[in-house]
Amino acid sequence: QVQLVESGGGLVQAGGSLRLSCAASGSIFVINAMGWYRQAPGKQRELVAVISSGGNTNYADSVKGRFTIARDNAKNTVYLQMNSLKPEDTAVYYCNSRGLFSSSRYESDYWGQGTQVTVSS
């Protein structure tokens, strides 16, 4: 079994900051990439940021310059530092992990349960 547990969500005023964390545990052979997605009410889930085990990153245009993704490979943990938050950032944020799990030779994805981020104006 593989589990992803997110933490750090909450309610903040516009312009404030939050730091999300996601720790992966269980039958993990290697994690190649971890990332964050979000889903606002009535909208589809979208990519926020992703980071490879080698440190390559990719961000949605809407968060560039405000959000920073980081990792701790030894702890199978990914972080999302969110600064200058806007009401439009309000959503449930989900952690994603891609890699080799259990004894499988094929890559697969696992998802966390999500953590709510609410930004007030």
GROMACS .gro file of C-alpha atoms in nm:
model
  121
    1GLN     CA    1   0.000   0.000   0.000
    2VAL     CA    2   0.103   0.358  -0.070
    3GLN     CA    3  -0.034   0.660   0.110
    4LEU     CA    4   0.002   1.033   0.049
    5VAL     CA    5  -0.090   1.266   0.333
    6GLU     CA    6  -0.125   1.641   0.278
    7SER     CA    7  -0.117   1.908   0.544
    8GLY     CA    8  -0.090   2.285   0.577
    9GLY     CA    9  -0.414   2.406   0.424
   10GLY     CA   10  -0.628   2.672   0.582
   11LEU     CA   11  -0.794   3.010   0.546
   12VAL     CA   12  -0.587   3.321   0.480
   13GLN     CA   13  -0.642   3.675   0.359
   14ALA     CA   14  -0.543   3.784   0.011
   15GLY     CA   15  -0.171   3.854   0.001
   16GLY     CA   16  -0.096   3.600   0.270
   17SER     CA   17   0.105   3.279   0.256
   18LEU     CA   18   0.064   2.909   0.321
   19ARG     CA   19   0.299   2.613   0.304
   20LEU     CA   20   0.161   2.274   0.203
   21SER     CA   21   0.336   1.946   0.276
   22CYS     CA   22   0.283   1.598   0.138
   23ALA     CA   23   0.453   1.286   0.267
   24ALA     CA   24   0.446   0.956   0.080
   25SER     CA   25   0.476   0.629   0.267
   26GLY     CA   26   0.427   0.260   0.210
   27SER     CA   27   0.561   0.019  -0.050
   28ILE     CA   28   0.778   0.261  -0.248
   29PHE     CA   29   1.066   0.157  -0.469
   30VAL     CA   30   1.141   0.494  -0.624
   31ILE     CA   31   0.953   0.819  -0.675
   32ASN     CA   32   1.034   0.993  -1.002
   33ALA     CA   33   0.816   1.299  -0.959
   34MET     CA   34   0.579   1.464  -0.715
   35GLY     CA   35   0.340   1.747  -0.773
   36TRP     CA   36   0.041   1.949  -0.668
   37TYR     CA   37  -0.295   1.981  -0.839
   38ARG     CA   38  -0.598   2.182  -0.738
   39GLN     CA   39  -0.969   2.178  -0.801
   40ALA     CA   40  -1.201   2.471  -0.740
   41PRO     CA   41  -1.579   2.430  -0.708
   42GLY     CA   42  -1.735   2.366  -1.046
   43LYS     CA   43  -1.400   2.343  -1.223
   44GLN     CA   44  -1.174   2.064  -1.343
   45ARG     CA   45  -0.862   1.959  -1.158
   46GLU     CA   46  -0.555   2.141  -1.287
   47LEU     CA   47  -0.180   2.111  -1.250
   48VAL     CA   48  -0.026   2.364  -1.014
   49ALA     CA   49   0.337   2.254  -0.996
   50VAL     CA   50   0.547   1.942  -1.039
   51ILE     CA   51   0.905   1.853  -0.949
   52SER     CA   52   1.115   1.558  -1.061
   53SER     CA   53   1.355   1.368  -0.840
   54GLY     CA   54   1.633   1.554  -1.021
   55GLY     CA   55   1.488   1.893  -0.932
   56ASN     CA   56   1.328   1.997  -1.260
   57THR     CA   57   1.013   2.201  -1.202
   58ASN     CA   58   0.707   2.307  -1.396
   59TYR     CA   59   0.443   2.559  -1.289
   60ALA     CA   60   0.106   2.671  -1.409
   61ASP     CA   61   0.123   3.020  -1.556
   62SER     CA   62  -0.124   3.146  -1.299
   63VAL     CA   63   0.111   3.071  -1.008
   64LYS     CA   64   0.454   3.149  -1.153
   65GLY     CA   65   0.642   3.394  -0.937
   66ARG     CA   66   0.415   3.330  -0.639
   67PHE     CA   67   0.439   2.956  -0.568
   68THR     CA   68   0.751   2.747  -0.516
   69ILE     CA   69   0.766   2.368  -0.514
   70ALA     CA   70   1.041   2.187  -0.326
   71ARG     CA   71   1.127   1.832  -0.230
   72ASP     CA   72   1.305   1.615   0.018
   73ASN     CA   73   1.378   1.292  -0.166
   74ALA     CA   74   1.511   1.115   0.141
   75LYS     CA   75   1.179   1.169   0.317
   76ASN     CA   76   0.957   1.123   0.010
   77THR     CA   77   0.809   1.461   0.083
   78VAL     CA   78   0.707   1.752  -0.139
   79TYR     CA   79   0.624   2.107  -0.034
   80LEU     CA   80   0.438   2.394  -0.192
   81GLN     CA   81   0.517   2.743  -0.065
   82MET     CA   82   0.234   2.973  -0.167
   83ASN     CA   83   0.290   3.349  -0.142
   84SER     CA   84   0.084   3.648  -0.249
   85LEU     CA   85  -0.228   3.436  -0.240
   86LYS     CA   86  -0.533   3.548  -0.432
   87PRO     CA   87  -0.901   3.455  -0.393
   88GLU     CA   88  -0.869   3.275  -0.726
   89ASP     CA   89  -0.630   3.031  -0.557
   90THR     CA   90  -0.913   2.896  -0.343
   91ALA     CA   91  -0.942   2.524  -0.411
   92VAL     CA   92  -0.879   2.178  -0.277
   93TYR     CA   93  -0.512   2.100  -0.332
   94TYR     CA   94  -0.411   1.741  -0.408
   95CYS     CA   95  -0.069   1.582  -0.387
   96ASN     CA   96   0.042   1.345  -0.662
   97SER     CA   97   0.329   1.098  -0.669
   98ARG     CA   98   0.459   0.912  -0.975
   99GLY     CA   99   0.704   0.628  -0.954
  100LEU     CA  100   0.760   0.258  -0.900
  101PHE     CA  101   0.559   0.112  -0.617
  102SER     CA  102   0.537  -0.232  -0.462
  103SER     CA  103   0.712  -0.480  -0.693
  104SER     CA  104   0.576  -0.334  -1.017
  105ARG     CA  105   0.806  -0.262  -1.310
  106TYR     CA  106   0.562   0.000  -1.442
  107GLU     CA  107   0.519   0.358  -1.328
  108SER     CA  108   0.195   0.448  -1.157
  109ASP     CA  109   0.035   0.746  -0.984
  110TYR     CA  110  -0.099   0.788  -0.634
  111TRP     CA  111  -0.307   1.074  -0.496
  112GLY     CA  112  -0.359   1.228  -0.158
  113GLN     CA  113  -0.699   1.301  -0.009
  114GLY     CA  114  -0.670   1.677  -0.061
  115THR     CA  115  -0.640   1.979   0.165
  116GLN     CA  116  -0.859   2.289   0.149
  117VAL     CA  117  -0.705   2.629   0.079
  118THR     CA  118  -0.935   2.929   0.111
  119VAL     CA  119  -0.824   3.285   0.035
  120SER     CA  120  -1.052   3.568   0.141
  121SER     CA  121  -1.061   3.915  -0.010
   0.00000   0.00000   0.00000
